[in-house]
Coordinates of C-alpha atoms in Angstrom, one line a residue:
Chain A
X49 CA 0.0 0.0 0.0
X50 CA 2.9 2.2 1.0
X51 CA 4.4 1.9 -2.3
X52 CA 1.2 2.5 -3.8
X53 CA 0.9 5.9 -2.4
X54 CA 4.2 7.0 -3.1
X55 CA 4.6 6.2 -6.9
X56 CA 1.5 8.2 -7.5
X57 CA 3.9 11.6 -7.1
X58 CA 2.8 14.8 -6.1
X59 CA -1.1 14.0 -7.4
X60 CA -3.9 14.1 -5.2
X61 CA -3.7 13.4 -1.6
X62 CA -1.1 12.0 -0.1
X63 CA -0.6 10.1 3.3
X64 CA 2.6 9.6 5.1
X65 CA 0.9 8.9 8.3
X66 CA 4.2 7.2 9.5
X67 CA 6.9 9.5 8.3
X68 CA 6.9 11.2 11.2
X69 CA 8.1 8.4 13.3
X70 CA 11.1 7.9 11.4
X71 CA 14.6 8.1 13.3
X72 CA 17.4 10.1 11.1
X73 CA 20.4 11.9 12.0
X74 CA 20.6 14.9 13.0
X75 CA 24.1 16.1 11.7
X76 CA 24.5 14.7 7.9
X77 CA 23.0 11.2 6.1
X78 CA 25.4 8.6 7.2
X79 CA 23.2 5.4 9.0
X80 CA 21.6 5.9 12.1
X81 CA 24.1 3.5 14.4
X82 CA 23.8 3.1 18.4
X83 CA 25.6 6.4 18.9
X84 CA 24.5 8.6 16.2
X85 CA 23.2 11.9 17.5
X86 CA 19.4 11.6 15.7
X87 CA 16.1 13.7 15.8
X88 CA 15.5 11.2 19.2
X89 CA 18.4 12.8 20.9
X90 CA 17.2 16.1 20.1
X91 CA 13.8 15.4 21.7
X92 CA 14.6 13.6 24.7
X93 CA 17.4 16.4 25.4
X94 CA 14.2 18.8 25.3
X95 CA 12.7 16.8 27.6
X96 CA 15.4 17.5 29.9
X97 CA 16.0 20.7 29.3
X98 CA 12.0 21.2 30.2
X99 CA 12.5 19.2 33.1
X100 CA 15.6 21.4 34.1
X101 CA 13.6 24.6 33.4
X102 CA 10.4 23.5 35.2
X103 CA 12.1 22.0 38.6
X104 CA 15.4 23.6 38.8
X105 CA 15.0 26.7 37.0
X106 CA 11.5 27.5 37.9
X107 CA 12.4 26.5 41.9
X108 CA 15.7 28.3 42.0
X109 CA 13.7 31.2 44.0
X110 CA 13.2 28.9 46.8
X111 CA 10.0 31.3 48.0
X112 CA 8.2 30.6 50.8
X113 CA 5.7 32.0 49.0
X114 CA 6.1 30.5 45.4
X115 CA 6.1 31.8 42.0
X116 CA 4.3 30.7 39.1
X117 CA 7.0 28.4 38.0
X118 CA 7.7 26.9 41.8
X119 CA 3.9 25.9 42.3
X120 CA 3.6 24.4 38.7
X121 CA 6.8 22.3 40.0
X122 CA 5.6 21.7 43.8
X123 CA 2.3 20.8 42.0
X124 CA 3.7 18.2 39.8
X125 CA 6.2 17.0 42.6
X126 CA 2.5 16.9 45.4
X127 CA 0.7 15.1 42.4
X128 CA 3.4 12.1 42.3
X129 CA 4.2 12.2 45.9
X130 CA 0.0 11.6 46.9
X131 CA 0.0 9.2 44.0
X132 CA 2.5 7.1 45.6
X133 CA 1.3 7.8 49.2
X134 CA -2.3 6.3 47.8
X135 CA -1.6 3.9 45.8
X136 CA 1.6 2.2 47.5
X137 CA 1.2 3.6 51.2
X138 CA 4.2 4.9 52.7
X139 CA 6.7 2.5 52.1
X140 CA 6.6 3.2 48.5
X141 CA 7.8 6.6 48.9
X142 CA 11.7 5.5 49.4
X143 CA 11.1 4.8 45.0
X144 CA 9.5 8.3 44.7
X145 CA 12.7 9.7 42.5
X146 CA 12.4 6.8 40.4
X147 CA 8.9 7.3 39.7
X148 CA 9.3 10.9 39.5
X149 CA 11.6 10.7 36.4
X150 CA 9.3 8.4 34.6
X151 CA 6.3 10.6 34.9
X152 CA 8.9 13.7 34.0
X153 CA 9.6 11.7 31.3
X154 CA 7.0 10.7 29.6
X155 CA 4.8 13.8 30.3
X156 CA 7.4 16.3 29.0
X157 CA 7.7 13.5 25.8
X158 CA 4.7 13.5 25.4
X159 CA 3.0 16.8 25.4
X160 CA 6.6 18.2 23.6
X161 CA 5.9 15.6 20.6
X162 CA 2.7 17.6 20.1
X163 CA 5.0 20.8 18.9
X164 CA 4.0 20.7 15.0
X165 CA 6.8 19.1 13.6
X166 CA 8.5 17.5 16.8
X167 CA 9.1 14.1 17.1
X168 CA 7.1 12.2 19.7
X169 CA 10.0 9.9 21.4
X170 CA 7.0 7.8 23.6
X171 CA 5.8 6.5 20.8
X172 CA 7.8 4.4 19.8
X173 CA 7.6 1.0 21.2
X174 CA 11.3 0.5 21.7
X175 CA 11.6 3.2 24.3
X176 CA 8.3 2.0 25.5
X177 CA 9.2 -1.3 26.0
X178 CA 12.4 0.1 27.7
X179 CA 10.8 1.9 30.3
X180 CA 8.6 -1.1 30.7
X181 CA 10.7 -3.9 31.0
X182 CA 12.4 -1.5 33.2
X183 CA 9.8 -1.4 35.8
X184 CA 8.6 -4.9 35.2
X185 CA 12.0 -6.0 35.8
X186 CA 13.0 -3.7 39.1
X187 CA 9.5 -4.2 40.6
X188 CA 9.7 -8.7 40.1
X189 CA 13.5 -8.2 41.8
X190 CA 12.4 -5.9 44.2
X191 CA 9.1 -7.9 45.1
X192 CA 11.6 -11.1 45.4
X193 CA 14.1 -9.9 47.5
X194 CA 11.9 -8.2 50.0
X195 CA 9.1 -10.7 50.2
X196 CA 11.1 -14.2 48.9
X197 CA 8.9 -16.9 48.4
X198 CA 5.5 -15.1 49.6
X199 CA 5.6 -12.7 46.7
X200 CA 4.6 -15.7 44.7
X201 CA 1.7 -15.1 47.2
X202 CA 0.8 -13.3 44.6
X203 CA -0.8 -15.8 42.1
X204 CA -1.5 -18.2 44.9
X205 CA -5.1 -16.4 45.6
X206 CA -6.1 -17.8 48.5
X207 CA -9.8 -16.6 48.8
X208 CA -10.5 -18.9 46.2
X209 CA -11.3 -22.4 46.2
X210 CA -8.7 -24.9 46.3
X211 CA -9.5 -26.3 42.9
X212 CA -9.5 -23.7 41.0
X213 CA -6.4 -22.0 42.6
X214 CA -4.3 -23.8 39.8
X215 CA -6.4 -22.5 37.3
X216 CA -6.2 -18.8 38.9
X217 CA -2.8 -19.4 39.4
X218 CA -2.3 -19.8 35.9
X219 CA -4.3 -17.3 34.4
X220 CA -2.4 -14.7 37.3
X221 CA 0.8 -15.2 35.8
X222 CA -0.4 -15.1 32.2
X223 CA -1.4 -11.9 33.3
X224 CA 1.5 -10.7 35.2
X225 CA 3.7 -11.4 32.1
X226 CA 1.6 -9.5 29.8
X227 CA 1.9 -6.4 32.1
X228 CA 5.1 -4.9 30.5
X229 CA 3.7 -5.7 27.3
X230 CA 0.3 -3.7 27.9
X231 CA 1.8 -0.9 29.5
X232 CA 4.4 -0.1 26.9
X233 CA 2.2 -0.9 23.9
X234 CA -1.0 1.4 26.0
X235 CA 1.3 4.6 25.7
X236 CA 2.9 4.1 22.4
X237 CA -0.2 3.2 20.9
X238 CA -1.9 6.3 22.2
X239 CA 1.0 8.4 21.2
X240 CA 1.4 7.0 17.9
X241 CA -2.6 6.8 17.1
X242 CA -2.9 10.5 18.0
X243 CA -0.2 11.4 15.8
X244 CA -1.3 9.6 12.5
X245 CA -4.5 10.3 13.2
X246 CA -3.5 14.2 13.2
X247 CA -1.2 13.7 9.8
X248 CA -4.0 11.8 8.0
X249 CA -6.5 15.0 9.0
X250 CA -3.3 17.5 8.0
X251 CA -3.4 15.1 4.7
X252 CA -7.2 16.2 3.7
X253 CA -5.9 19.7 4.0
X254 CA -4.4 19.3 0.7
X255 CA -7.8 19.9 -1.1
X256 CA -9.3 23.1 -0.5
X257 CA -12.7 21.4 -0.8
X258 CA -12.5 20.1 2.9
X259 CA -9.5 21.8 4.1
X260 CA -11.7 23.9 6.6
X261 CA -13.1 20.4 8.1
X262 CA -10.1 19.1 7.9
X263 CA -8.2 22.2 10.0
X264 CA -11.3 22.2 12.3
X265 CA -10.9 18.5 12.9
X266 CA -7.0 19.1 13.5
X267 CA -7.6 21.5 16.0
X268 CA -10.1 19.5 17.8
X269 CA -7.8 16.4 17.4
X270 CA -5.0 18.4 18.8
X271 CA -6.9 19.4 22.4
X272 CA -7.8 15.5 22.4
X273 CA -4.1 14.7 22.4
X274 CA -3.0 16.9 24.4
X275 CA -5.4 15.7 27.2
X276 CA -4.5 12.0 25.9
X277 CA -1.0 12.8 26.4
X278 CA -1.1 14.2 30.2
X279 CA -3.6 11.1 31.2
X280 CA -1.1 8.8 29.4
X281 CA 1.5 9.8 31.4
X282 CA -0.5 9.8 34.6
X283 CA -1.7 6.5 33.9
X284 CA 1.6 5.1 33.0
X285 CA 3.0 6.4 36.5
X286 CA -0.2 5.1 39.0
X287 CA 0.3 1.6 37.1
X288 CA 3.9 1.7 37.9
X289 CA 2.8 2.2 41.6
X290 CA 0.0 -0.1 41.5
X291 CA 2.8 -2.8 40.3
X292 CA 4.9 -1.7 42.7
X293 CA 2.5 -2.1 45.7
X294 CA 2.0 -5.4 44.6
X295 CA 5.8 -6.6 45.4
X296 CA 5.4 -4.3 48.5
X297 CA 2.5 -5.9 49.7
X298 CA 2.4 -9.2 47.5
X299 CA -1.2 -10.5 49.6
X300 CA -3.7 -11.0 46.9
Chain B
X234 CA 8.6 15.4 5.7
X235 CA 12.2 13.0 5.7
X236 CA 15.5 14.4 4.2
X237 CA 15.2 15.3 0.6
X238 CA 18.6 12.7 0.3
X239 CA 18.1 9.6 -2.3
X240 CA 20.0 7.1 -1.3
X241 CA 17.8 4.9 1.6
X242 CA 20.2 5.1 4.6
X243 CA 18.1 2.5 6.1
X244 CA 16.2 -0.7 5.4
X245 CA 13.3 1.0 6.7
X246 CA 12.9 4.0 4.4
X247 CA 12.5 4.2 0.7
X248 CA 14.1 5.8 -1.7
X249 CA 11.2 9.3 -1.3
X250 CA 12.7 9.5 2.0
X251 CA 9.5 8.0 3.6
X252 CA 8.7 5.1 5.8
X253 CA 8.6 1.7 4.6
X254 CA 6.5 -0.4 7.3
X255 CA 6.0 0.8 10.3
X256 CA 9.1 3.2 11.7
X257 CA 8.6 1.4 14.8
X258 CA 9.2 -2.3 14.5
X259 CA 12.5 -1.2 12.0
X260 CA 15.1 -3.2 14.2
X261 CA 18.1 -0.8 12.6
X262 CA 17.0 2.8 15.0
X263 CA 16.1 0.8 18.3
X264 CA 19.6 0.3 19.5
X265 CA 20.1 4.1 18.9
X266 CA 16.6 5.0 20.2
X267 CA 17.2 2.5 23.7
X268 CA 20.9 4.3 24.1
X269 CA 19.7 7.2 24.4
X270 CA 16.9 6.6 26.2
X271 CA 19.0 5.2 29.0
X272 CA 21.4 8.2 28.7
X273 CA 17.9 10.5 29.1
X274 CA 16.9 8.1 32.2
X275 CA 20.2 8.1 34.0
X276 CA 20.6 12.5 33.5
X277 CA 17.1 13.1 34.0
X278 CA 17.2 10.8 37.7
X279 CA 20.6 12.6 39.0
X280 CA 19.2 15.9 38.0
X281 CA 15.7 15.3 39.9
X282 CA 17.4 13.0 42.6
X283 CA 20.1 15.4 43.4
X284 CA 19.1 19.0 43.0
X285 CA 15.4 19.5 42.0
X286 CA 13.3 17.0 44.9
X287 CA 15.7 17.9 47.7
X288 CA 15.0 21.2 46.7
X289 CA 11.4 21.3 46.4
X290 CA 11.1 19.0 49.4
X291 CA 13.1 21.4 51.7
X292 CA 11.1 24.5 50.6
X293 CA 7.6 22.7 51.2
X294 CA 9.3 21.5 54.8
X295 CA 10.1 25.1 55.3
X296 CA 6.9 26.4 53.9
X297 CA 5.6 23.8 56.5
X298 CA 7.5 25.1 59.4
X299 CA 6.8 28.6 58.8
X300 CA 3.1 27.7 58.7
X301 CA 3.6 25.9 62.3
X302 CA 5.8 28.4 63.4
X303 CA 3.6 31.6 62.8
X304 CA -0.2 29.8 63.8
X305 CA 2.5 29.3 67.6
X306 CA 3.7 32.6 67.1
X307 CA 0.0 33.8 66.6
X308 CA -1.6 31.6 69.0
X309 CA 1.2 33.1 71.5
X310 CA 0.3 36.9 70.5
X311 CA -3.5 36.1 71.1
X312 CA -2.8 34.3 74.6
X313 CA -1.1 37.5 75.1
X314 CA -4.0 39.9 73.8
X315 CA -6.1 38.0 76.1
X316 CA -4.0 38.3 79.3
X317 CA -3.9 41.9 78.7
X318 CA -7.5 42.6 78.5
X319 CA -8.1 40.6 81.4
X320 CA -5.2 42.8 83.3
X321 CA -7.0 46.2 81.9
X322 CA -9.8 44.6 82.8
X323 CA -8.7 44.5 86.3
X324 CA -7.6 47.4 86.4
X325 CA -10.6 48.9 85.7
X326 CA -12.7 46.9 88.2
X327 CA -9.6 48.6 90.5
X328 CA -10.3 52.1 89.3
X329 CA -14.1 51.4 89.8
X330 CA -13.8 50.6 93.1
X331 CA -11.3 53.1 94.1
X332 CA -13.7 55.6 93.0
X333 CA -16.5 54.0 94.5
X334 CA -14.2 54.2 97.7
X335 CA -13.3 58.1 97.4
X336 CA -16.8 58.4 96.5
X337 CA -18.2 57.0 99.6
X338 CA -15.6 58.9 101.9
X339 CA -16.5 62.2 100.5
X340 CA -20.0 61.9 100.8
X341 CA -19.3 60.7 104.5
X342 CA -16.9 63.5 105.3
X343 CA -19.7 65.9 103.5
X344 CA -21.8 64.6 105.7
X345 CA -20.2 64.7 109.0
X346 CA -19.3 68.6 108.2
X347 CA -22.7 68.5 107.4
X348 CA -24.4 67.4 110.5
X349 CA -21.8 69.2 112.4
X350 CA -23.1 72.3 110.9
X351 CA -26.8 71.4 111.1
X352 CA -26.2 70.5 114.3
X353 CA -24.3 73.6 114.8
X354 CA -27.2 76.1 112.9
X355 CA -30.2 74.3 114.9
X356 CA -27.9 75.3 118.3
X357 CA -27.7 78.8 117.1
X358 CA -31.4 78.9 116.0
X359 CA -32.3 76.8 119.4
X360 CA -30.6 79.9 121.1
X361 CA -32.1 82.8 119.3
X362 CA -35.3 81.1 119.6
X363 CA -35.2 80.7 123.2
X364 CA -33.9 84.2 123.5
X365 CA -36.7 85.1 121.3
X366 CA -38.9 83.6 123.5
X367 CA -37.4 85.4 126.8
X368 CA -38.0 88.6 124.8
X369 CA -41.3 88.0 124.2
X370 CA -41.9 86.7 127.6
X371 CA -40.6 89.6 129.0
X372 CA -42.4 91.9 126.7
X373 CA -45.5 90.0 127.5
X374 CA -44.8 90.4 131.5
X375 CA -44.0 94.4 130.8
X376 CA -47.1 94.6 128.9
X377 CA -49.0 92.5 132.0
X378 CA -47.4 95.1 134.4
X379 CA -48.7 98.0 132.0
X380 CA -52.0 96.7 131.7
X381 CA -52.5 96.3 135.8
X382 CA -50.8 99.7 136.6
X383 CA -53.3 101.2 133.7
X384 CA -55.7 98.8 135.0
X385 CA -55.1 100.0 138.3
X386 CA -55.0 103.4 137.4
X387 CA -58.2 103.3 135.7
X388 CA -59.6 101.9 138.5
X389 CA -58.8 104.2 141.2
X390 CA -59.8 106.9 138.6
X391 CA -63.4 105.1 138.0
X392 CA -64.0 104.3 141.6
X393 CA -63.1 108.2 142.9
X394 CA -65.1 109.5 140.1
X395 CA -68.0 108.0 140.8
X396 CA -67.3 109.3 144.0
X397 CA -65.7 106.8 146.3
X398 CA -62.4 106.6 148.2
X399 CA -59.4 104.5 146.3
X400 CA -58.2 102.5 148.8
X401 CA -55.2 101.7 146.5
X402 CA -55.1 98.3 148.4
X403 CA -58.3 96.7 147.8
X404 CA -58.1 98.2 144.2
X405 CA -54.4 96.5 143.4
X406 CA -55.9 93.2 144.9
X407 CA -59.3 93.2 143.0
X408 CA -57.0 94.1 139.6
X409 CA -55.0 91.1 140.5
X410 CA -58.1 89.0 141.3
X411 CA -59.4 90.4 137.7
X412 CA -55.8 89.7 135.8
X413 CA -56.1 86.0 136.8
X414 CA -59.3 85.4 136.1
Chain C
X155 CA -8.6 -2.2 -9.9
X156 CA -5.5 -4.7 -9.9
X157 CA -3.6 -5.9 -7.1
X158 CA -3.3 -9.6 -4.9
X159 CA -5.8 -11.3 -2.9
X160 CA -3.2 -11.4 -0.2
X161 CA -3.2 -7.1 -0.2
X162 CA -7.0 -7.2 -0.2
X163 CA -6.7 -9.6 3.0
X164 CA -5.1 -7.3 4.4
X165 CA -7.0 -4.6 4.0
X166 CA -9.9 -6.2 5.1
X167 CA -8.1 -7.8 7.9
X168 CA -7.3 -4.1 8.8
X169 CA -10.6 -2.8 9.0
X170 CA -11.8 -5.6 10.8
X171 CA -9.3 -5.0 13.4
X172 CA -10.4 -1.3 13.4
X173 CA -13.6 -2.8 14.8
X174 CA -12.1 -3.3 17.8
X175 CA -11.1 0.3 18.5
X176 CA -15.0 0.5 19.2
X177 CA -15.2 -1.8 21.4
X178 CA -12.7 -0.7 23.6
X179 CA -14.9 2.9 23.3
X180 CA -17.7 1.0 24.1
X181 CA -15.7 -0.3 27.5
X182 CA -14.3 3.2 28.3
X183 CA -17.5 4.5 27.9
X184 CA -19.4 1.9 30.3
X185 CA -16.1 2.3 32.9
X186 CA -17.2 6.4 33.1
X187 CA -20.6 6.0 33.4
X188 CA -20.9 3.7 36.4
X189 CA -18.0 5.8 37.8
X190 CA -20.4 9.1 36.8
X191 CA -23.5 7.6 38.4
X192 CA -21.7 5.9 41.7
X193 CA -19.9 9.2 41.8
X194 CA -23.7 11.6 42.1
X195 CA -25.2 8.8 44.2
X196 CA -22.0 9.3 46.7
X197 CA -20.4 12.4 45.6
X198 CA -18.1 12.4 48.8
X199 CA -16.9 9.6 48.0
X200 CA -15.9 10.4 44.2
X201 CA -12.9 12.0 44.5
X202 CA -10.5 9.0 46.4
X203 CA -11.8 6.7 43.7
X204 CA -10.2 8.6 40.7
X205 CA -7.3 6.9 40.3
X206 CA -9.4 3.4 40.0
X207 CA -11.0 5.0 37.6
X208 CA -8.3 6.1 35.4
X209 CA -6.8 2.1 35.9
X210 CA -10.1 0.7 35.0
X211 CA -10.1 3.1 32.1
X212 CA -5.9 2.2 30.8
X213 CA -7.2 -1.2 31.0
X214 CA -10.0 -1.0 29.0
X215 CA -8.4 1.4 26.4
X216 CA -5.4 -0.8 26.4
X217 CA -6.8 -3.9 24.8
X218 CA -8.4 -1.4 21.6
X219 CA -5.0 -0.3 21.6
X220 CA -4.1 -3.7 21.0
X221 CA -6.9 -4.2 17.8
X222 CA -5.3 -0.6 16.5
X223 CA -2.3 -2.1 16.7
X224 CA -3.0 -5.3 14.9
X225 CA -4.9 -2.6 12.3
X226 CA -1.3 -0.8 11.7
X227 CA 0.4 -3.7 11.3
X228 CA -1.4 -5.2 8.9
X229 CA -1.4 -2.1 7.0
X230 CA 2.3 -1.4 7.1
X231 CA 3.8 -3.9 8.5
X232 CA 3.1 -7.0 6.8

């Protein structure tokens, strides 16, 4: 189909919903190798710099009584400290840096990929997956080491009847597995459907016909993602502490 | 959208510069995309982990502590406000009886001087009345002696002009029989 | 109109897939609602239950996200 599209030139409408995820270098055309500064180090370095502007920047007053900046920043940093607190009780709170830079992270990714022309860095399913696997990984270590053999407590459910514990034991750990899988695929698929949702809208544009409609439904598409994009990243964050209260406090 | 260049750099984009497949499941950009994602990760947890949570965290604790510190201080100042009404308010209750006090001694000293001088005036009247009375008492007894000698006078005239002798004896004695009566 | 049966599968196998996007709308939908009307039956207890809310809601959007997914691939990935 891709092919398709292309050889038809610059006639009629054309789709690249997916161009915009593509990975090239930043300084020249040579391959894109582990190292190679590219168009992803570009964006995640804005996301640090946002991060560095937001919560060292905007705090650097250190006001009693804050400034625009310093509440936005003790806002964000009370939003992930109560999110913890609720969801993981207070022994979660020794993680609360490491779950601070993933929310940093994929809220400043995402809502920066929105800039027209920026290149969303969450939605692709390799950095995804990273983060993912990341926290599936720390939180099964973590759960193991603190709880040993009574974090496996955790597909034992032992409010069920005996003979279909091995069934629900089963089914538990199926569905343990599949967590890194569903929360890396929940947020790149949301970032990615936004976007090629928003480019096949910005393709209609080409005709004059519907080009109104079509900006219209851009701009409605665009406060959508923008809300999808701050809930994605809040709901990536509370699963990380609802996984992580799990290894806390492995009984079912 | 991609770089105008011909040649594909990648398995994953054509020769128009755009994406062949999906740009996500193109194995040649994920090692890139994972390095520096970890290299994002590590910067982004020592900058929040060692300059911007301690930072925030100490200026909410502060915030915190200068919340505390003034609702003491202000709890302290109203304590205070409250002691010193009660103390004006003593003092007042002092002031009120103090003046009650002088109040009360005045009117008693005014009174004393009074009766003193009441007493004193109704002495002075008592006097001048009784000496009042003396005077008229003796006025009346002079006029009772002027009546008898007139009286008597009279008498002896009446009795020798109708032609008897006054026997000024039996004429002083019938006047005084007369005066009593 | 030219092309393979096996690109026509696909396409079809794309759409079908697309199907399943509703769905998952369908779930989300049914996940705020019975939040909405719990939420002005007990409106004092509303606000402590957001964040099971917002799970309830990544798990229901996550398996359309799934069907989207299986959409894309089949439309540029296979």
């Amino acid at each position: 189909m891709a092919s398709e599209t292309h050889s038809e030139g610059g006639s009629g409408l054309e789709f690249h919903p997916m161009d915009q995820f593509i990975v090239k270098p930043l300084f020249g055309d040579g391959p894109v190798g582990m190292f190679t500064v590219t168009n992803v180090t570009l964006w995640m370095a804005a996301s640090v710099l946002a991060v560095v502007l937001l919560l060292i920047v905007g705090t650097s007053g250190r006001a009693i009584v804050p400034s625009r900046s310093q509440s936005v920043a003790e806002l964000a940093y009370g939003f992930v400290y109560k999110m913890i607190e609720d969801v993981t009780g207070k022994d979660g709170l020794k993680y609360f840096p490491y779950i601070m830079t993933l929310f940093m992270f994929v809220l400043f990714s995402n809502v920066l990929g929105l800039i027209p022309t920026a290149f969303t860095t969450t939605s692709h399913i390799a950095v995804t997956a990273v983060l993912a696997v990341g926290v599936f990984l720390s939180v099964t270590i973590l759960g193991l080491v603190k709880n040993g053999a009574a974090f496996l407590g955790l597909f034992w459910v032992s409010s069920a009847p005996l003979a279909l514990r091995p069934v629900l034991a089963v089914i538990e750990l199926i569905s343990y597995f599949v967590r890194p899988v569903s929360h890396s695929i929940r947020l790149a698929g949301n970032m990615m459907a936004g976007h090629a949702v928003l480019k096949v809208f910005a393709g209609f544009a080409a005709s004059a016909l519907i080009a109104p409609f079509a900006i219209g439904a851009i701009t409605a598409m665009y406060a959508l993602e923008l809300l999808v994009a701050c809930v994605q990243a809040y709901v990536f964050t509370i699963l990380t502490c609802v996984y992580l209260k799990d290894a806390l406090h492995p009984s079912h | 959208m991609a770089s105008e260049t011909q040649a594909p750099t990648s398995s994953c984009v054509d020769a128009g510069g755009s994406a062949i497949g999906m740009p996500q499941l193109c194995g040649d950009w994920m090692g890139n995309q994972i390095f520096w994602l970890v290299v994002t990760l590590l910067v982004m947890f020592f900058i929040l982990s060692k300059i911007a949570l301690p930072r925030i965290a100490s200026v909410l604790a502060e915030r915190q502590g200068r919340i505390t510190n003034d609702i003491a201080a202000a709890e302290e100042l109203g304590k205070k406000a409250q002691e010193a009404e009660a103390a004006y308010e003593k003092a007042l209750a002092e002031a009120k009886a103090e003046a009650g006090r002088i109040v009360a001694e005045a009117k008693a000293e005014m009174k004393a001087e009074m009766d003193v001088e009441i007493a004193k005036a109704d002495a002075e009247i008592a006097a001048q009345a009784a000496e009042s009375e003396k005077k008229i008492a003796e006025i009346r007894e002079g006029a009772l002696e002027a009546v008898k000698e007139v009286a008597m006078d009279t008498a002896q005239d009446i009795v020798t002009a109708m032609g008897g002798k006054a026997d000024a004896k039996s004429v002083t004695a019938a006047v005084n029989e007369r005066m009593k009566g | 109109m030219e092309g393979n049966i096996a690109e026509m599968g696909q396409f079809i196998g794309a759409g079908l897939a697309a199907i399943g996007s509703g769905a998952a709308a369908i779930g989300v939908g049914h996940v705020a609602g019975n939040f909405l009307s719990g939420a002005l039956r007990n409106p004092s207890a509303a606000p402590g239950q957001t964040a099971t809310l917002f799970i309830g809601i990544a798990f229901a959007e996550a398996l359309g996200i799934f069907s989207f997914l299986v959409a894309l691939l089949l439309m540029f990935a296979v």
